[in-house]
JSON list of C-alpha atoms in Angstrom, two decimals:
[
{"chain": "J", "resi": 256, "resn": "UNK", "atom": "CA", "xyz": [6.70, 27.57, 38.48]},
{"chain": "J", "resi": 257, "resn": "UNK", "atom": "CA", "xyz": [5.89, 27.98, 34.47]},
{"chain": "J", "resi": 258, "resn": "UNK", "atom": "CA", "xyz": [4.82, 24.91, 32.46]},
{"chain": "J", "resi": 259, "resn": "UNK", "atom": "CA", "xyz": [5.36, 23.90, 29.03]},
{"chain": "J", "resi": 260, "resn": "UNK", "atom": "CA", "xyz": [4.38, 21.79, 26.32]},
{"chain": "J", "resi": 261, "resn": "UNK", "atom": "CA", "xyz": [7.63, 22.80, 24.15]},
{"chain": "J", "resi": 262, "resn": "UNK", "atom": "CA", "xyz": [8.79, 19.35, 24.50]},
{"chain": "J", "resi": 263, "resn": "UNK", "atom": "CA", "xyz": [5.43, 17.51, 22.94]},
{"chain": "J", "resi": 264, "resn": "UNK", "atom": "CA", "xyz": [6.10, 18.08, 19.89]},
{"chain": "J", "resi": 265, "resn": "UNK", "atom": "CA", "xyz": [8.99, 17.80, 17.39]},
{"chain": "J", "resi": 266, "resn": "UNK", "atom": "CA", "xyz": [9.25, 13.75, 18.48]},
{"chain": "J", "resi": 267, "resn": "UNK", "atom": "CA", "xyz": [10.85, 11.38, 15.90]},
{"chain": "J", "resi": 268, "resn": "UNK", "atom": "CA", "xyz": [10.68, 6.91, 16.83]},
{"chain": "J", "resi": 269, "resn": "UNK", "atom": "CA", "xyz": [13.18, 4.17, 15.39]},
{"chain": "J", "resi": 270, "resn": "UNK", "atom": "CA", "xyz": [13.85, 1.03, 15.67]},
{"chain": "J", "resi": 271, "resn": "UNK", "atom": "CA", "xyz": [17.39, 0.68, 17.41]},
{"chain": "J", "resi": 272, "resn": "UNK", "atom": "CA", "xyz": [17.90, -3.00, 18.34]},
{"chain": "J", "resi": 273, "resn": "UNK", "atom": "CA", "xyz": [16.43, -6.47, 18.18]},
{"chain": "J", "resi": 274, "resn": "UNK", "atom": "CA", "xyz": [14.86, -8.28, 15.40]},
{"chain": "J", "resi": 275, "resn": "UNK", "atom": "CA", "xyz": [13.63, -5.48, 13.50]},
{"chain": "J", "resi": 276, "resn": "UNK", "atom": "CA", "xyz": [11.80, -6.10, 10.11]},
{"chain": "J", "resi": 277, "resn": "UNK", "atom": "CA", "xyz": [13.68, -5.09, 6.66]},
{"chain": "J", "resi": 278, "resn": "UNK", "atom": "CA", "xyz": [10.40, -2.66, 6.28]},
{"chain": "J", "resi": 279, "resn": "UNK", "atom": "CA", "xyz": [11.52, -0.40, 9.50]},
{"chain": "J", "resi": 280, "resn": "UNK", "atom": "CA", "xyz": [15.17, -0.84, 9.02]},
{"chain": "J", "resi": 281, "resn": "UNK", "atom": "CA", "xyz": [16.82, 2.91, 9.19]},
{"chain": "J", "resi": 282, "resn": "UNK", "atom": "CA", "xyz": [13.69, 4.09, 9.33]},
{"chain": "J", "resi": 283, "resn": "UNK", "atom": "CA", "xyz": [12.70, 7.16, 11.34]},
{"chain": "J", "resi": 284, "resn": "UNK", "atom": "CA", "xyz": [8.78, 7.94, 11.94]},
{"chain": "J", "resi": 285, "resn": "UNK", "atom": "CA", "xyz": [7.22, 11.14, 13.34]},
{"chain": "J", "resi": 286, "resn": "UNK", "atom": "CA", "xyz": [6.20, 10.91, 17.00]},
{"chain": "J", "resi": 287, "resn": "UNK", "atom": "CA", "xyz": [3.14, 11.71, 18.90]},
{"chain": "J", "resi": 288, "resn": "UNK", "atom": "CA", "xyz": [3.91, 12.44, 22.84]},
{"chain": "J", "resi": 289, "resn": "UNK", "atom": "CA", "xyz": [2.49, 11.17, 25.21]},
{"chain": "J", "resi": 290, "resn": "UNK", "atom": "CA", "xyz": [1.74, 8.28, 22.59]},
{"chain": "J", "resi": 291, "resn": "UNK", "atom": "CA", "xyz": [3.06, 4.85, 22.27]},
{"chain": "J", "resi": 292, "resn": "UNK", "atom": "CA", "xyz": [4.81, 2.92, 19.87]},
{"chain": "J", "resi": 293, "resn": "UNK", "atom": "CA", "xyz": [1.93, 1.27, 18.46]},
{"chain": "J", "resi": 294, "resn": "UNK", "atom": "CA", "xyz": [-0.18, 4.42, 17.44]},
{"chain": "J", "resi": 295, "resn": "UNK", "atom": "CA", "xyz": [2.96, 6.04, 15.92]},
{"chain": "J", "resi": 296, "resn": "UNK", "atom": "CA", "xyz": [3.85, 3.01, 13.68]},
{"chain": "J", "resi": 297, "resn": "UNK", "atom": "CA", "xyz": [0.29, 2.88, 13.03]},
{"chain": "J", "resi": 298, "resn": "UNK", "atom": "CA", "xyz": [-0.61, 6.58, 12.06]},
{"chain": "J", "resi": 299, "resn": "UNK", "atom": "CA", "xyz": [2.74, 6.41, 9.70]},
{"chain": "J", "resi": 300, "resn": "UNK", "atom": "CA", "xyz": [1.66, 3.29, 7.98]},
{"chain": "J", "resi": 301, "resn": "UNK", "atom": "CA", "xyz": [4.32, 0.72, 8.98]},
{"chain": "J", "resi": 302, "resn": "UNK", "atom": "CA", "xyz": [2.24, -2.12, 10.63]},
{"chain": "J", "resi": 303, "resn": "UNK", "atom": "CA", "xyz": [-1.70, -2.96, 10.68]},
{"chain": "J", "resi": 304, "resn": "UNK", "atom": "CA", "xyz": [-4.35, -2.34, 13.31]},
{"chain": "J", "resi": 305, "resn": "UNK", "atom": "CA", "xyz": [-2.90, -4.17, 16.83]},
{"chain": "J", "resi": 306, "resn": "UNK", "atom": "CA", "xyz": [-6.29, -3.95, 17.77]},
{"chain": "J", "resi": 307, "resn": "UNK", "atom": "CA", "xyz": [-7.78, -6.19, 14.74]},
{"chain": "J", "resi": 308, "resn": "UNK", "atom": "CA", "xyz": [-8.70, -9.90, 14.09]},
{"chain": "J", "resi": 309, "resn": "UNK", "atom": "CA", "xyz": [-5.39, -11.96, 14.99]},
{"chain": "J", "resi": 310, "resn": "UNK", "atom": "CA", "xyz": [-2.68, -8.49, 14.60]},
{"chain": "J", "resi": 311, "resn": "UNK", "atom": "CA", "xyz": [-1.76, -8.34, 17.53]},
{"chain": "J", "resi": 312, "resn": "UNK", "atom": "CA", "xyz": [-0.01, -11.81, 17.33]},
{"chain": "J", "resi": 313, "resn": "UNK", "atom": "CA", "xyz": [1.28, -10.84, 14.70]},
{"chain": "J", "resi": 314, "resn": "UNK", "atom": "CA", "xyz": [2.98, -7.98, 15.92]},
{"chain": "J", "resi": 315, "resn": "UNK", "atom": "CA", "xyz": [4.29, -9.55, 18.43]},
{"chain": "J", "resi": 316, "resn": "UNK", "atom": "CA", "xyz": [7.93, -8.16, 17.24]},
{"chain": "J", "resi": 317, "resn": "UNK", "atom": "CA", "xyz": [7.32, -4.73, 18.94]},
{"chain": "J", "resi": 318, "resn": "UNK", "atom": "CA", "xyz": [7.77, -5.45, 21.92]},
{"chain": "J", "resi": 319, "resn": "UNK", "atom": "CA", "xyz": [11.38, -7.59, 21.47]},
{"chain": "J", "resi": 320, "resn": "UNK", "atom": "CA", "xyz": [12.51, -4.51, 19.79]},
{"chain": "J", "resi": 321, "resn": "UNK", "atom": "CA", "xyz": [14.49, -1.81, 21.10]},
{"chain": "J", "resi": 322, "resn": "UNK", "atom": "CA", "xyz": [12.46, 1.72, 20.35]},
{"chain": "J", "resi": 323, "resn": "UNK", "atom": "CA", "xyz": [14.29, 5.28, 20.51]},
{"chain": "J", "resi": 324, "resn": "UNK", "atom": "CA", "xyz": [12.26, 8.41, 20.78]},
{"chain": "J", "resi": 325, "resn": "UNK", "atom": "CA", "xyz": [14.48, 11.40, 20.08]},
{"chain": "J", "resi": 326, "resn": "UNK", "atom": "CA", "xyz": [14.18, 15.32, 19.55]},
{"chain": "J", "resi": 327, "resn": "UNK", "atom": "CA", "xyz": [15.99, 18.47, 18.97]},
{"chain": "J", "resi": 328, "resn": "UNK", "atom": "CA", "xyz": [16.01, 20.72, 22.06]},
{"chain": "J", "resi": 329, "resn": "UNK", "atom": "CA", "xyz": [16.80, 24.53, 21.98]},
{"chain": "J", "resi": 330, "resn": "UNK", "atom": "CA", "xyz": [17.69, 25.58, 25.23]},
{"chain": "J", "resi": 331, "resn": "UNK", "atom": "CA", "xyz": [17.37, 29.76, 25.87]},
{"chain": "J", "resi": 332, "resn": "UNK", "atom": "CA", "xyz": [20.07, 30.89, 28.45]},
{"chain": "J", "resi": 333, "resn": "UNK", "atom": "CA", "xyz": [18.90, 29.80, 32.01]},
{"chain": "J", "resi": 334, "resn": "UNK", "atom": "CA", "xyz": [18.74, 32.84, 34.51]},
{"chain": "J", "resi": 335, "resn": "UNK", "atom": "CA", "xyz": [21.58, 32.24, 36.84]},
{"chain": "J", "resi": 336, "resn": "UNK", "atom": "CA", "xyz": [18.91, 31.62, 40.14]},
{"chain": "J", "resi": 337, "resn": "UNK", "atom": "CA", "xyz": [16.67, 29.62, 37.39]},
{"chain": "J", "resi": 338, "resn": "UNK", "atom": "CA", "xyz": [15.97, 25.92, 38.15]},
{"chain": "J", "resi": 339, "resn": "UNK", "atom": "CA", "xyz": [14.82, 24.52, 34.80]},
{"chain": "J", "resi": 340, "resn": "UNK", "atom": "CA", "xyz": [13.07, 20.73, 35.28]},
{"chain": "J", "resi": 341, "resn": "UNK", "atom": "CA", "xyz": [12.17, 18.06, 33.23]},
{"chain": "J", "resi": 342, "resn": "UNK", "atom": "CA", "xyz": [8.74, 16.00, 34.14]},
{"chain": "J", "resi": 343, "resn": "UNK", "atom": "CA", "xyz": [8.03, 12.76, 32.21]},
{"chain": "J", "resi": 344, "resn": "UNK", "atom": "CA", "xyz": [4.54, 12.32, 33.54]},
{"chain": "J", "resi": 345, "resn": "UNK", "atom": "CA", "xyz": [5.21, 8.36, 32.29]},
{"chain": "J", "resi": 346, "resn": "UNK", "atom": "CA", "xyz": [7.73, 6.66, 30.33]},
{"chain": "J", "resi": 347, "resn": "UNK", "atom": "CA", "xyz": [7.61, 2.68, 29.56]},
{"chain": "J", "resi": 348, "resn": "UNK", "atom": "CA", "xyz": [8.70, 0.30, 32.27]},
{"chain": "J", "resi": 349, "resn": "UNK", "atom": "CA", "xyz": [12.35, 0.16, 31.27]},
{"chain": "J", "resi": 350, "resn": "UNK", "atom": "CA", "xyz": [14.07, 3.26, 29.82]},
{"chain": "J", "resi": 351, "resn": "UNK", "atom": "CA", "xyz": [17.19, 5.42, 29.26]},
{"chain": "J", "resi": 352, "resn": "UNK", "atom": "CA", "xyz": [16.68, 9.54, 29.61]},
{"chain": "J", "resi": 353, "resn": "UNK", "atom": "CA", "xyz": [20.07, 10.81, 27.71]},
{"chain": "J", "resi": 354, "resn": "UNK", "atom": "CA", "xyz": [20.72, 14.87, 26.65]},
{"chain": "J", "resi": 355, "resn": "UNK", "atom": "CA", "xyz": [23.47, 15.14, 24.36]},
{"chain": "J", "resi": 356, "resn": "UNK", "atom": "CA", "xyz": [25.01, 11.97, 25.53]},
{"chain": "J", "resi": 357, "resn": "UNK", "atom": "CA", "xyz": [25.26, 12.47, 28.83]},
{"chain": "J", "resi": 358, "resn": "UNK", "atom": "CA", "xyz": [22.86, 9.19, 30.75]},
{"chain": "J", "resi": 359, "resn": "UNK", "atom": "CA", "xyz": [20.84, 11.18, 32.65]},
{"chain": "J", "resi": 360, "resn": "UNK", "atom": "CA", "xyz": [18.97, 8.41, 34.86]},
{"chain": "J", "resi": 361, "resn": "UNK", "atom": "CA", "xyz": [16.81, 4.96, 33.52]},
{"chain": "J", "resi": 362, "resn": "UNK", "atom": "CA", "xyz": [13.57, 3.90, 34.78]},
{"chain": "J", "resi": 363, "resn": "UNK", "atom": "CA", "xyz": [11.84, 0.55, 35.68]},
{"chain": "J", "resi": 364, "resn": "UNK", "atom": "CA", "xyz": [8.53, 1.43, 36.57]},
{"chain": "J", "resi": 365, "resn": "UNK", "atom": "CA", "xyz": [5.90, 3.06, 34.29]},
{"chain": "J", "resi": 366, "resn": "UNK", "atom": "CA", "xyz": [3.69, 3.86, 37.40]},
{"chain": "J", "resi": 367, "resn": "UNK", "atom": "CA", "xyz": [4.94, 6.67, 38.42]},
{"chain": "J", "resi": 368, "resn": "UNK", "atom": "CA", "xyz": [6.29, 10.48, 37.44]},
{"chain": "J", "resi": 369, "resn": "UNK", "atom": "CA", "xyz": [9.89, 10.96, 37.03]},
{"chain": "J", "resi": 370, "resn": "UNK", "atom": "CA", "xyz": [11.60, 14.91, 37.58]}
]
């Protein structure tokens, strides 16, 4: 079996839903995968240092919001006998996994792998 990391890079987070501040409104930020929410919004600037004096309290928002990482994929041809797999290695408690619309399964349990 051949391994990638094609799909760690190229990541884009957005808020999608919930009570999202007028600063991150329609706003799209580059991605780091694996990586979380926080550290992205950090590294592009948009909120302070969780990890600081009272911030964290603060930023209590994040986690009411609704958060949508997305990418561009560029599929070769698959050989016909070719079994091509996708491995999140973790994902947040409660997810959706769509490819060009189509729902391809949701998760409710960040301890584990998902194929």
């Amino acid at each position: 079996m051949k391994t990638s990391t094609y799909l760690r890079n190229g990541w884009t987070l957005r808020a999608v839903a919930g009570p999202i501040p007028s600063h991150l409104q329609n706003v799209t930020v580059p991605a780091t995968v694996p990586g979380s929410v926080h550290t992205d919004l950090l590294t592009a600037g948009a909120i302070v240092d969780p990890y600081l004096d009272e911030n964290e309290a603060a930023l209590r928002w994040t986690h009411d919001v609704t958060w949508r990482y997305e990418r561009t994929l560029h599929a070769a041809p698959a050989d016909t006998d070719e079994r091509v797999e996708v491995v999140f290695e973790g994902l947040d408690t409660i997810a959706a996994i769509t490819l060009d619309g189509v729902d391809l399964g949701h998760t409710v349990n960040m301890h584990r792998s998902y194929r």
